[in-house]
Short mmCIF file of C-alpha atoms and ligand atoms in Angstrom, two decimals:
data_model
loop_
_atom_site.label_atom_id
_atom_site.label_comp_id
_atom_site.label_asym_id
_atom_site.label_seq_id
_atom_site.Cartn_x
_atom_site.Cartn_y
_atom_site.Cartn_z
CA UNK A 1 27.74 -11.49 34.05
CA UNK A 2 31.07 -10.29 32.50
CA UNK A 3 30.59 -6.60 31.37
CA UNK A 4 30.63 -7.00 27.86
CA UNK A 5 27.89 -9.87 27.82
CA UNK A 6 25.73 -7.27 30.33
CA UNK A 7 25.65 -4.80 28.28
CA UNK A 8 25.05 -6.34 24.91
CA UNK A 9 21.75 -8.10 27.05
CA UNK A 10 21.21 -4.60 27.45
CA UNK A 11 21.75 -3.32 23.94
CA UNK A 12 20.13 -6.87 22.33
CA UNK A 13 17.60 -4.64 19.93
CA UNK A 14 20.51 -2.24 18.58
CA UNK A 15 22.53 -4.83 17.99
CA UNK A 16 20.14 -6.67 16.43
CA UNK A 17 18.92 -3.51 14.22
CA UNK A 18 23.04 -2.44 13.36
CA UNK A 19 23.27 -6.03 11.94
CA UNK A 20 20.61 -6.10 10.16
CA UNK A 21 21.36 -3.02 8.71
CA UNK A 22 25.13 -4.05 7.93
CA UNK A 23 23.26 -7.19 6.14
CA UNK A 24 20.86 -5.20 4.08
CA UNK A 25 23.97 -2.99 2.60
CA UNK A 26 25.59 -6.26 1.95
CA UNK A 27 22.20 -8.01 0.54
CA UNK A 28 21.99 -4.60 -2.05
CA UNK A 29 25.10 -4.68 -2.69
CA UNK A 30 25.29 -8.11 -4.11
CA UNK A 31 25.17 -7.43 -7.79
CA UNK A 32 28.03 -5.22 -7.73
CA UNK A 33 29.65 -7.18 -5.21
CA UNK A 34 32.82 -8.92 -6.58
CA UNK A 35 32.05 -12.64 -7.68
CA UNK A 36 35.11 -13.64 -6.39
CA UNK A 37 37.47 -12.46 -4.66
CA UNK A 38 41.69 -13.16 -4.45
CA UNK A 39 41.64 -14.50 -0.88
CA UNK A 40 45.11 -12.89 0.02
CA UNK A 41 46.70 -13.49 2.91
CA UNK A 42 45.80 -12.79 6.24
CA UNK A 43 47.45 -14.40 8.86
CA UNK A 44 45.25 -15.84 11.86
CA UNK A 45 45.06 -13.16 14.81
CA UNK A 46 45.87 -13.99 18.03
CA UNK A 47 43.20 -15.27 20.55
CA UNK A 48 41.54 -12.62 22.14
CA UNK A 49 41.40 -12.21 26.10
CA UNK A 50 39.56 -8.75 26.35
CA UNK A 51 36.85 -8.84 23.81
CA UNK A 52 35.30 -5.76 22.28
CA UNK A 53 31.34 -6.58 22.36
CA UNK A 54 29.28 -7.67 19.98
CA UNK A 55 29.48 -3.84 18.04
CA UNK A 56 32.95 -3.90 18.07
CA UNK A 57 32.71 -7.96 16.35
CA UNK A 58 30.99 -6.19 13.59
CA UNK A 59 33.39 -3.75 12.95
CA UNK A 60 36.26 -5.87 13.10
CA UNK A 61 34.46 -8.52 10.90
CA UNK A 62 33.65 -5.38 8.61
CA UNK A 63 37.43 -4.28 8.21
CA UNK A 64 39.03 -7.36 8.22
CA UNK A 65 36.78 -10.56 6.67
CA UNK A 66 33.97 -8.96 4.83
CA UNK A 67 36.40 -7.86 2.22
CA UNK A 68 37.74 -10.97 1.16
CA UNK A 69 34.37 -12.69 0.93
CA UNK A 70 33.35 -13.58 -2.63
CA UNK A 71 29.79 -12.44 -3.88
CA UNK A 72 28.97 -16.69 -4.36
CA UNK A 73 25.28 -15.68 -3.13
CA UNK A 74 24.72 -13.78 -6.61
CA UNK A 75 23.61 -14.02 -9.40
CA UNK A 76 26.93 -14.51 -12.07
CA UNK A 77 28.70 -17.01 -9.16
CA UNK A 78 28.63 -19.78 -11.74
CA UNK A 79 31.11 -22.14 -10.13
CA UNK A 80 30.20 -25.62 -9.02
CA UNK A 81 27.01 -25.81 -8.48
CA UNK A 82 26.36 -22.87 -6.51
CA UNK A 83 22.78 -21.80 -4.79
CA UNK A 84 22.00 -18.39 -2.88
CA UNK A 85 19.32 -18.05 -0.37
CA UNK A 86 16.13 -16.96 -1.27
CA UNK A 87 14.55 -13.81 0.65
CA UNK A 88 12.45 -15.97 2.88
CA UNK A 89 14.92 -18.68 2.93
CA UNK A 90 17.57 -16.08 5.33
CA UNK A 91 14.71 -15.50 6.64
CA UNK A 92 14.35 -18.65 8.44
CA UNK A 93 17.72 -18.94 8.84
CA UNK A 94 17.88 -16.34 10.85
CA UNK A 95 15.39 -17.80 13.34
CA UNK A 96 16.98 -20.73 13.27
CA UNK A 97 20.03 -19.12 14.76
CA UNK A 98 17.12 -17.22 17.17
CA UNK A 99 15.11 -19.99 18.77
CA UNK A 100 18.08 -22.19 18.05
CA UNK A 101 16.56 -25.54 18.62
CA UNK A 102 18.28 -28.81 19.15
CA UNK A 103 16.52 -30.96 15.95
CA UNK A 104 17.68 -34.15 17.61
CA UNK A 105 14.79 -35.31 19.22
CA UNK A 106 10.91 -34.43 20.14
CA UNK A 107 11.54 -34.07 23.57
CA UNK A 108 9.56 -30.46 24.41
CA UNK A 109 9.73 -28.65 21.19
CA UNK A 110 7.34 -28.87 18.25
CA UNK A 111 10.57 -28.56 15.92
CA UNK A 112 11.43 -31.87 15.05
CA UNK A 113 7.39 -31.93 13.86
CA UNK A 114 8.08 -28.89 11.54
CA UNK A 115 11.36 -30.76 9.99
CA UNK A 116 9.05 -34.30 9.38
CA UNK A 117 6.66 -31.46 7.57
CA UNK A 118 9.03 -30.08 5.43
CA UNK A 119 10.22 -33.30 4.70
CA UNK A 120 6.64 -34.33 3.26
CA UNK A 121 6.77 -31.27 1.21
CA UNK A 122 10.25 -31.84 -0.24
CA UNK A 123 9.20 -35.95 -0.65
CA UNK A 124 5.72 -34.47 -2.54
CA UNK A 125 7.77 -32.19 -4.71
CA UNK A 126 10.13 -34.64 -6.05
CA UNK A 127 6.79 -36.77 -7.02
CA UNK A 128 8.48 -39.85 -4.15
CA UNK A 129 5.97 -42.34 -2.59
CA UNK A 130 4.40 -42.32 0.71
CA UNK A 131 6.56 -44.84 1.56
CA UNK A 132 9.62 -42.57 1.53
CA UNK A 133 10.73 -40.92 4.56
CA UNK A 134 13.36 -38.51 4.97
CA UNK A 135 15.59 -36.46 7.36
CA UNK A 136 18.00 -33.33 7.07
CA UNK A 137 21.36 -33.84 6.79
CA UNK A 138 24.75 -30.98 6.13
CA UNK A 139 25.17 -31.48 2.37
CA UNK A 140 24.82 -34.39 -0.92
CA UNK A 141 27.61 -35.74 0.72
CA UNK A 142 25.87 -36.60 3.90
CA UNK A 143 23.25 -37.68 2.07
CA UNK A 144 24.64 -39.75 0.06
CA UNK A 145 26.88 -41.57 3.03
CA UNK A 146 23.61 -41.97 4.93
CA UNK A 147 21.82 -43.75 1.72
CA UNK A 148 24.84 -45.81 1.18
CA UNK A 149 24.91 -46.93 4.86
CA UNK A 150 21.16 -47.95 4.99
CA UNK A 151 22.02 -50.05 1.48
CA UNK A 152 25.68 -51.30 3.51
CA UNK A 153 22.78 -52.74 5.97
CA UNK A 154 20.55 -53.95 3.45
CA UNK A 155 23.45 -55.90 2.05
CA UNK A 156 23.58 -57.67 5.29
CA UNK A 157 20.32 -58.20 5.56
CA UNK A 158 20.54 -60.42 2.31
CA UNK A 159 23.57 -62.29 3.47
CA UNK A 160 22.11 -62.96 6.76
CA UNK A 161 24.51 -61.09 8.62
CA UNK A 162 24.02 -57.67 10.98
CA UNK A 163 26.53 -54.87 9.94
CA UNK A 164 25.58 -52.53 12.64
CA UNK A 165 26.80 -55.21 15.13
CA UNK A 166 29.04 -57.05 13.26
CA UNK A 167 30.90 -54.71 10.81
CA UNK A 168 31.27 -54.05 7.55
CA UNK A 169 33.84 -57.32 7.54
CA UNK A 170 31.15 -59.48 8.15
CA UNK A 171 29.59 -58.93 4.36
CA UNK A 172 32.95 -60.13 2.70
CA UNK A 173 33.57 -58.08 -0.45
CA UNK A 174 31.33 -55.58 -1.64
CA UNK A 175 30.14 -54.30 -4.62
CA UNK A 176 29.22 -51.01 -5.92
CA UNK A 177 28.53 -50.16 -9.61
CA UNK A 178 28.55 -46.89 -10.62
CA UNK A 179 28.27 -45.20 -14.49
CA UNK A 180 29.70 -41.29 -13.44
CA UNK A 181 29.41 -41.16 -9.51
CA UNK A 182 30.15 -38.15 -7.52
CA UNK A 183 33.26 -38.06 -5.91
CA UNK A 184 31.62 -37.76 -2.40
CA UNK A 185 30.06 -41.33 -3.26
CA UNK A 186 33.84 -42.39 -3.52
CA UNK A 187 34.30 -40.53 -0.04
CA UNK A 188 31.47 -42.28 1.77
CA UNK A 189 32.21 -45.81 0.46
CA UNK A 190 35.15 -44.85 2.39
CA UNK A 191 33.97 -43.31 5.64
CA UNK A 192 31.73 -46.62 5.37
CA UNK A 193 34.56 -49.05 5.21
CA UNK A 194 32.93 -50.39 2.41
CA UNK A 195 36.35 -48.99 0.66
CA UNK A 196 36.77 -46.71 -2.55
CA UNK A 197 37.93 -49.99 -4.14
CA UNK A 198 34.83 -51.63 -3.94
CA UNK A 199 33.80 -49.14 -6.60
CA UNK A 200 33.49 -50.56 -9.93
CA UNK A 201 32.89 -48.39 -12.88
CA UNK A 202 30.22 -49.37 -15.51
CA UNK A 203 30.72 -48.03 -18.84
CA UNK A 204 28.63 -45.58 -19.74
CA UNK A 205 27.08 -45.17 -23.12
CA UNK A 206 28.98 -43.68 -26.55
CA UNK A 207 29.63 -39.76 -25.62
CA UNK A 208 27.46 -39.98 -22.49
CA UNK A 209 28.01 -39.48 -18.86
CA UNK A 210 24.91 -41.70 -18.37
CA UNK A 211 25.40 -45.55 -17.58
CA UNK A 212 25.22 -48.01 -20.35
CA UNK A 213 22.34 -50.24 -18.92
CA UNK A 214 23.18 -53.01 -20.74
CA UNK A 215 26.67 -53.31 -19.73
CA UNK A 216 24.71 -52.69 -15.73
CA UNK A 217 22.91 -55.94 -16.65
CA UNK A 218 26.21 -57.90 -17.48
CA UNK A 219 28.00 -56.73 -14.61
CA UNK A 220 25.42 -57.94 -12.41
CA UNK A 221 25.23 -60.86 -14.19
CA UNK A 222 28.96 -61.55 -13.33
CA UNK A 223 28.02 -61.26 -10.03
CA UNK A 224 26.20 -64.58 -9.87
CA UNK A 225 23.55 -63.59 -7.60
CA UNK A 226 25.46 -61.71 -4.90
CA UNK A 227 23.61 -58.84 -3.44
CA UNK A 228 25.37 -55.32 -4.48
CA UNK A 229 25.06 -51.77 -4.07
CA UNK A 230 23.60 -49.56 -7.61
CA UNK A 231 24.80 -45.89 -7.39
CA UNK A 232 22.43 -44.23 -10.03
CA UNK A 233 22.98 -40.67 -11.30
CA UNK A 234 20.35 -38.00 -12.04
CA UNK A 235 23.04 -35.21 -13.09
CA UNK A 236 26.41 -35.16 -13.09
CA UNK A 237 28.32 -32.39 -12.60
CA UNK A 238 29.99 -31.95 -15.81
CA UNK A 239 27.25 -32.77 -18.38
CA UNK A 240 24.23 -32.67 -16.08
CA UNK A 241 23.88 -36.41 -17.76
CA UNK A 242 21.22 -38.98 -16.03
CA UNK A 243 20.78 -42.51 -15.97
CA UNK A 244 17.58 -43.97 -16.74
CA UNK A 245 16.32 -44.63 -13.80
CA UNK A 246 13.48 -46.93 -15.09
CA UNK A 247 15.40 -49.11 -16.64
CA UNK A 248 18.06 -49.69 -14.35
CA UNK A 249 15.30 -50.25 -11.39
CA UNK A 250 13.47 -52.56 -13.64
CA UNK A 251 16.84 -54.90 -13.45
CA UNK A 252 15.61 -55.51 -10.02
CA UNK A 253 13.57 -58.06 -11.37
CA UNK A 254 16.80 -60.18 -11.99
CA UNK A 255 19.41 -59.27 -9.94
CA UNK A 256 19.37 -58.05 -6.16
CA UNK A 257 21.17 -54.46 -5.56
CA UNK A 258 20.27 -51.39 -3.45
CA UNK A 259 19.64 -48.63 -5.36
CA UNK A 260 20.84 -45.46 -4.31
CA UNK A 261 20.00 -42.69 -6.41
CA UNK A 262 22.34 -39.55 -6.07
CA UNK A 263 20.31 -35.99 -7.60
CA UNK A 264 21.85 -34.09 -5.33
CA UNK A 265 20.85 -30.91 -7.91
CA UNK A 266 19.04 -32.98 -10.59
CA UNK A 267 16.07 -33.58 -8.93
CA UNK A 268 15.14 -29.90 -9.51
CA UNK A 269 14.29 -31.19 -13.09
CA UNK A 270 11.20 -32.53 -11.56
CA UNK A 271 10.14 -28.80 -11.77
CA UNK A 272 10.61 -28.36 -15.25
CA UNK A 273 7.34 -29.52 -17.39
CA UNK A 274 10.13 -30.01 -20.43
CA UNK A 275 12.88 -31.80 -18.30
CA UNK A 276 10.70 -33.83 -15.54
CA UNK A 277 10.79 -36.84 -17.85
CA UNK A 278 14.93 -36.94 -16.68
CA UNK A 279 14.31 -37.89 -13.11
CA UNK A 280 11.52 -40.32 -14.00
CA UNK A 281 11.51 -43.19 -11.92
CA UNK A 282 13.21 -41.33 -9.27
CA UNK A 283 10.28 -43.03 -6.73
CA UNK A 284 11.70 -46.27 -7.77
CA UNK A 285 14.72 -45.98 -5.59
CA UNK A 286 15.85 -47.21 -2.33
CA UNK A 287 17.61 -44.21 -1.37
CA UNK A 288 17.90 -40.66 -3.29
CA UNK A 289 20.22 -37.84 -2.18
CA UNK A 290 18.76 -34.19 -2.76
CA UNK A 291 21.14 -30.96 -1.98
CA UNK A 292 18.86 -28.00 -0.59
CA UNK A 293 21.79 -25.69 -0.39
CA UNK A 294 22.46 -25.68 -4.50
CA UNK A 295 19.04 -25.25 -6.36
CA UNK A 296 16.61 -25.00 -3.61
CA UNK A 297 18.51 -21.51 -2.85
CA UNK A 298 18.96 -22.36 1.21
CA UNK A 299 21.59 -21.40 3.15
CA UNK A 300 24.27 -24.13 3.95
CA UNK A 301 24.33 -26.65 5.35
CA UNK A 302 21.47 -28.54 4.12
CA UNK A 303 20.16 -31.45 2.16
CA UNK A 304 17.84 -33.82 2.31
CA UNK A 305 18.21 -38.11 2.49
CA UNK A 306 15.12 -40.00 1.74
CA UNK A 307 14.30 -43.89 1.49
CA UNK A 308 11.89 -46.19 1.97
CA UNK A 309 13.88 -48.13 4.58
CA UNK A 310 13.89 -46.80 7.72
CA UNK A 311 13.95 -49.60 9.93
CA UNK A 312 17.18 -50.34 8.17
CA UNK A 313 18.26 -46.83 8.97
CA UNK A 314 17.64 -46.87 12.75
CA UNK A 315 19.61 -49.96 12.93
CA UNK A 316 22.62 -48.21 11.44
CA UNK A 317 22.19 -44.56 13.71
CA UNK A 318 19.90 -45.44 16.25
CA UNK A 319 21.95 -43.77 19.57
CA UNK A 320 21.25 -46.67 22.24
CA UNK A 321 21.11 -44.41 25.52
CA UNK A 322 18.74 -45.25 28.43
CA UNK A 323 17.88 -41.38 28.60
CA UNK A 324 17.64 -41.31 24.36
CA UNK A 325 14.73 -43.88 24.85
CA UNK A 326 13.71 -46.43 22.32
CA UNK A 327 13.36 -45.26 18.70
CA UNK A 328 10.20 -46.91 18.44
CA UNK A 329 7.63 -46.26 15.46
CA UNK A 330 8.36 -42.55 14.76
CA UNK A 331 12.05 -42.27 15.63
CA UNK A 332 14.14 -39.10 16.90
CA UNK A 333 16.55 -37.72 14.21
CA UNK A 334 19.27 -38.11 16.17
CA UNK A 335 18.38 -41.99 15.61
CA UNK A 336 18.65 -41.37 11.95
CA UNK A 337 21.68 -39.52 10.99
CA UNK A 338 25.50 -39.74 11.85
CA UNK A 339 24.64 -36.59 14.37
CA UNK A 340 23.14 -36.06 17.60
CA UNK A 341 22.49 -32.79 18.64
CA UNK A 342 21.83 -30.51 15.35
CA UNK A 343 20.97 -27.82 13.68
CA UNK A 344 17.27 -27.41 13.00
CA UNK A 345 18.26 -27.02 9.17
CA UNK A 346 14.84 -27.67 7.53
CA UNK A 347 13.76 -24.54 8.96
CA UNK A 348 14.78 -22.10 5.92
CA UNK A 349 13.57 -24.71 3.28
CA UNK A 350 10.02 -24.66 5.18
CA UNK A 351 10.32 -20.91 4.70
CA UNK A 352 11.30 -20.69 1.14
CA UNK A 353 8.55 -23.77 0.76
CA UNK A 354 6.06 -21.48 2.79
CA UNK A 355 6.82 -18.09 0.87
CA UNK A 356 7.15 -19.31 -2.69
CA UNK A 357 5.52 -22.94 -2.81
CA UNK A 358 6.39 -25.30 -5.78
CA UNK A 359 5.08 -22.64 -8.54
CA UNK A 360 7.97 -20.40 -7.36
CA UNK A 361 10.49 -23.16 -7.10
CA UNK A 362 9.62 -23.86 -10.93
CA UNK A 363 10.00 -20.32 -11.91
CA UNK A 364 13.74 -20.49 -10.34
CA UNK A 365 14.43 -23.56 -12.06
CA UNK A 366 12.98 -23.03 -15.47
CA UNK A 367 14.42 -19.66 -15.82
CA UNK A 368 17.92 -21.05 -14.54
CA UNK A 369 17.56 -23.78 -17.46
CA UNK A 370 16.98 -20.94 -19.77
CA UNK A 371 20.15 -18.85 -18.88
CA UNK A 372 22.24 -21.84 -19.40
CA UNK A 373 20.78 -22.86 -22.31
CA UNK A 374 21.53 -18.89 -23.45
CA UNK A 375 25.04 -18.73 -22.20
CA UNK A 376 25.14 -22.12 -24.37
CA UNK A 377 23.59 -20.65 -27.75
CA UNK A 378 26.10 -17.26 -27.41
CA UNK A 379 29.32 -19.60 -26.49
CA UNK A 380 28.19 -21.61 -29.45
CA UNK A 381 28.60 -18.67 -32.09
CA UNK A 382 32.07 -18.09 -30.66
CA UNK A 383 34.78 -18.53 -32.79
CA UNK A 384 37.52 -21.19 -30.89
CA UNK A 385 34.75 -22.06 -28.17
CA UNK A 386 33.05 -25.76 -28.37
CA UNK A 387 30.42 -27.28 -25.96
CA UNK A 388 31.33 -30.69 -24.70
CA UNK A 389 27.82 -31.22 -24.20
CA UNK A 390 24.39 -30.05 -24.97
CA UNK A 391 22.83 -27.85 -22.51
CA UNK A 392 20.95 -30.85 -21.05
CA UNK A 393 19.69 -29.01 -17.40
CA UNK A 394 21.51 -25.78 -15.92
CA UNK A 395 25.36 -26.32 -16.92
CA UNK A 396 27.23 -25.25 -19.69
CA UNK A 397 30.49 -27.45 -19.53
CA UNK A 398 32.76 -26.14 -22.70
CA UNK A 399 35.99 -25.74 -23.76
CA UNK A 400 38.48 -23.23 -25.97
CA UNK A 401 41.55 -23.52 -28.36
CA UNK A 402 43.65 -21.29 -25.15
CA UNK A 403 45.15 -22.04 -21.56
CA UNK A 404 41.61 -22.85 -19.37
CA UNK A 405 43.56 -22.26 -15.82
CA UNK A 406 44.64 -19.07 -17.47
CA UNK A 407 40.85 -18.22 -18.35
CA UNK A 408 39.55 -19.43 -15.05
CA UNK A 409 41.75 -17.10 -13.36
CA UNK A 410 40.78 -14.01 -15.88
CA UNK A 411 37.55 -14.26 -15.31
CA UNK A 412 37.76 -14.48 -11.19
CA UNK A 413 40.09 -11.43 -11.61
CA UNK A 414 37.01 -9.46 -13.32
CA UNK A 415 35.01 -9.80 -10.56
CA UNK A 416 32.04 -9.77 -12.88
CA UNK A 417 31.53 -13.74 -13.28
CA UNK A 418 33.52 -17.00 -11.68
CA UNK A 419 33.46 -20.74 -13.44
CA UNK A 420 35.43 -23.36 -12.58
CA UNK A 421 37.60 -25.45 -14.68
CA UNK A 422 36.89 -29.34 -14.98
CA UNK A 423 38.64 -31.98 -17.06
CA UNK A 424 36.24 -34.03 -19.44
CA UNK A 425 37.34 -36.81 -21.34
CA UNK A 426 40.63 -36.12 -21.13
CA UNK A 427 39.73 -32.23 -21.99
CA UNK A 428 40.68 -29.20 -19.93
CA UNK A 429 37.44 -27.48 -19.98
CA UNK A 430 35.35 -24.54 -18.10
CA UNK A 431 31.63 -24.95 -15.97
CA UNK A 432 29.01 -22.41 -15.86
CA UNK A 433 26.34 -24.08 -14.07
CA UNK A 434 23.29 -22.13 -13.35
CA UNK A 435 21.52 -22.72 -9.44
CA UNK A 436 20.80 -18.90 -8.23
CA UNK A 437 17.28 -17.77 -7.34
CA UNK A 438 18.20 -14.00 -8.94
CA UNK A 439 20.48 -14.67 -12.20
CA UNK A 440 18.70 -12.92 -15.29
CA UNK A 441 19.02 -12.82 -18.97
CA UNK A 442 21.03 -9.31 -18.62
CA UNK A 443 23.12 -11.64 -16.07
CA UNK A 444 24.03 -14.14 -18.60
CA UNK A 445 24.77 -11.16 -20.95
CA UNK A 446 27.34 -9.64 -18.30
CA UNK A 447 29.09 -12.90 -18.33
CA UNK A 448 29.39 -13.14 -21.75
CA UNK A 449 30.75 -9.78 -22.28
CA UNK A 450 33.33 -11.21 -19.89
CA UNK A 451 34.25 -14.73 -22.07
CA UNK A 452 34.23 -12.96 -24.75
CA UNK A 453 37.80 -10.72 -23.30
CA UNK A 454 38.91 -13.80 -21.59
CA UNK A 455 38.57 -17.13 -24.32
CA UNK A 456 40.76 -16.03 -26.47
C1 PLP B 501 27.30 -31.19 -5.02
C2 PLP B 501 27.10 -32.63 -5.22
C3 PLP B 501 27.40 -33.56 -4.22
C4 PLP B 501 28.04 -33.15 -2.91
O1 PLP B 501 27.30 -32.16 -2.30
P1 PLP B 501 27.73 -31.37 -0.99
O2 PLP B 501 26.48 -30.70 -0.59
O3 PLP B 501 28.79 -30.43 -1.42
O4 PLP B 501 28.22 -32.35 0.01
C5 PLP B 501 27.11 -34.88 -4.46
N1 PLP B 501 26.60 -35.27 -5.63
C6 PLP B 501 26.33 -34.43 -6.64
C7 PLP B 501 25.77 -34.93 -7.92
C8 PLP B 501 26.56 -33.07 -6.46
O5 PLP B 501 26.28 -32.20 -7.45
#
């Protein structure tokens, strides 16, 4: 064993006990922590030959990258939408990294058993059917490529034709309607080869970001029957608007479409006894993306892809190798997703799941809602400040009579809070979107000490 190795084998337990040390000063640290930081310029160091042990790692990391990192796991990081990990949810992480399963497949480890579990939970949270399944996946966007590819197969399965085998060619043009998609919906339609211009945008309604359901209906009417692919928003990044789920599943009844529902962050609304009634219908999808990395305060990479579907799903991922075995009734997740070997991600959501259970989930969420809607009511009484929007969920999307870039920048440069700038309708504007499992009133108050300098 080279040298090095040997004697970190040998030194595993101080090691272990330095780093977790180095983490708790960084973990205590947070709140003072700059928000963001200038990221400078450090050009890349050459490839080392002779390393310097696992110590001498943390050291280097210490002097060289540690400084640069922003504080985005605290609690004024208000920039896109922006989780932290809960105590217990690092804590699982960690252990992830430790046993460092493969979450592929069942073969010999219980692990794959513990990520179906969590997925229950998550499915039970969210108020979806039994008939959902789900899997882990790196982020929305993931999720939503994966819900957009079962639909892409579901489309074929309409037509009469196999995608999986044939290709995406074989459906002739597609369709997808959309009110205020995500831009990784865009993305995926064209990782799919569906193509971003098979993306047709519905109008939404007057001042909304939410799709005007009536002008769904007509578009599908157009479509004389063809089968097409429904991209349904439960928050959107810059108003945190939804669709009405409900009533755009209810057009079912008439026209045939996959619906893919994308609340990547707004299913956390579910939580809220005074905001649930935004995701209703949610269990009325075909697909829904959820993000586990923004409001469910784990780590990244991780999200979650459920729909009802699965046999649609193998067909698309299944991983045809004589020593992969047949899927069959309860397949491996590396059957499922666009990966084989992977991460076993759900393990820090089962943890924060474990530790805090729905009840503390709620408490995140509600009291998230409640510093937005504060930082709303105090940019409100500001003098050249205007909301774009009411404070429908957890963001605050606004804008001011001076330069926003010039703001943005300000406020980075203060260390004490970091938003990011957005255009809506036309309208250079600033987010402040609320996801972190520690931001308090006397947070919000810190960051509007700071907007208050910097909107002028
Ligand atoms: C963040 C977000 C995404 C993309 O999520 P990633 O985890 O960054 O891939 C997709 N849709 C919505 C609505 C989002 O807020």
């Amino acid at each position: 064993m080279d040298p090095l190795l040997a004697g970190d084998l040998a030194a595993f337990p101080e090691l272990l006990q330095a780093t977790r040390d180095y983490a708790t000063r960084l973990l205590l640290g947070i709140n003072e922590r700059a928000v963001a930081r200038d990221p400078g310029t450090l050009s890349p160091a050459p490839l080392p030959f002779d390393g310097v042990g696992a110590a001498g790692a943390l050291a280097l990391f210490g002097e060289r990258w540690a400084p640069g990192f922003s504080g985005s796991a605290g609690p004024r990081y208000l920039g896109f939408v922006t989780g932290g990990a809960t105590p217990a949810a690092l804590a699982g992480d960690w252990l992830t990294g430790t046993l460092d399963q493969n979450g592929s497949n069942r073969s010999g480890s219980s692990s794959a058993d513990l990520e179906d579990e969590t997925v229950g939970w998550l499915r039970d949270m969210f108020h979806l059917g039994q008939d959902f399944t789900g899997t882990f996946v790196s982020g929305a966007t993931m999720s939503n490529t994966v819900g957009l590819a079962i639909g892409r197969e579901w489309l074929g399965e309409q037509l009469g034709v196999e995608v999986a085998r044939q290709g995406v060619g074989a459906l002739g043009p597609v369709t997808v309607l959309s009110g205020t998609p995500h831009s990784s919906v865009v993305k995926a339609l064209s990782m799919l080869g569906i193509g971003r211009d098979a993306l047709r945008l519905v109008p939404t309604l007057d001042g909304r970001e939410a799709v005007d359901v009536a002008a769904l209906a007509s578009v599908l009417d157009e479509l004389g029957g063809r089968p097409a692919i429904v991209v349904a928003n439960a928050g959107t990044v810059n108003t945190v608007d939804f669709d009405d789920l409900r009533a755009i599943a209810s057009l079912r009844s008439r026209y045939p479409f996959w619906l893919h529902v994308d609340a990547a962050f707004g299913a956390f609304a579910a939580l809220s006894p005074s905001h649930s009634h935004l995701v209703d219908g949610l269990d009325l999808a075909d697909s829904v993306c959820v993000d586990l990395h923004k409001w469910l305060n784990v780590p990244y990479d991780s999200a979650v892809q459920f729909t009802r579907r699965r046999d649609l799903q193998v067909r698309v991922f299944q991983n045809a190798a004589a020593y992969l075995g047949d899927p069959g009734p309860n397949p491996d997740h590396v059957h499922l997703t666009p990966e084989n070997s992977r991460r076993l991600r759900a393990l820090a959501a089962w943890f924060t799941l474990a530790a805090y259970g729905v009840d503390g989930h709620r408490e995140i969420v509600v009291r998230d809602i409640s510093a937005a809607q504060l930082l709303g009511e105090r940019l409100a009484a500001m003098p050249g400040v205007e909301l774009l929007s009411p404070v429908r969920l957890n963001v605050v999307c606004f804008t001011f009579s001076g330069d926003v870039g010039r703001a943005v920048q300000a406020i980075a440069e203060s260390g004490e809070a970091f938003l990011t700038p957005t255009v809506y309708r036309g309208v250079p504007a600033l987010r402040a979107a609320f996801s972190n499992w520690r931001t308090s009133r006397e947070d919000v108050e810190r960051v509007v000490e700071v907007l208050r300098k910097h909107l002028v």
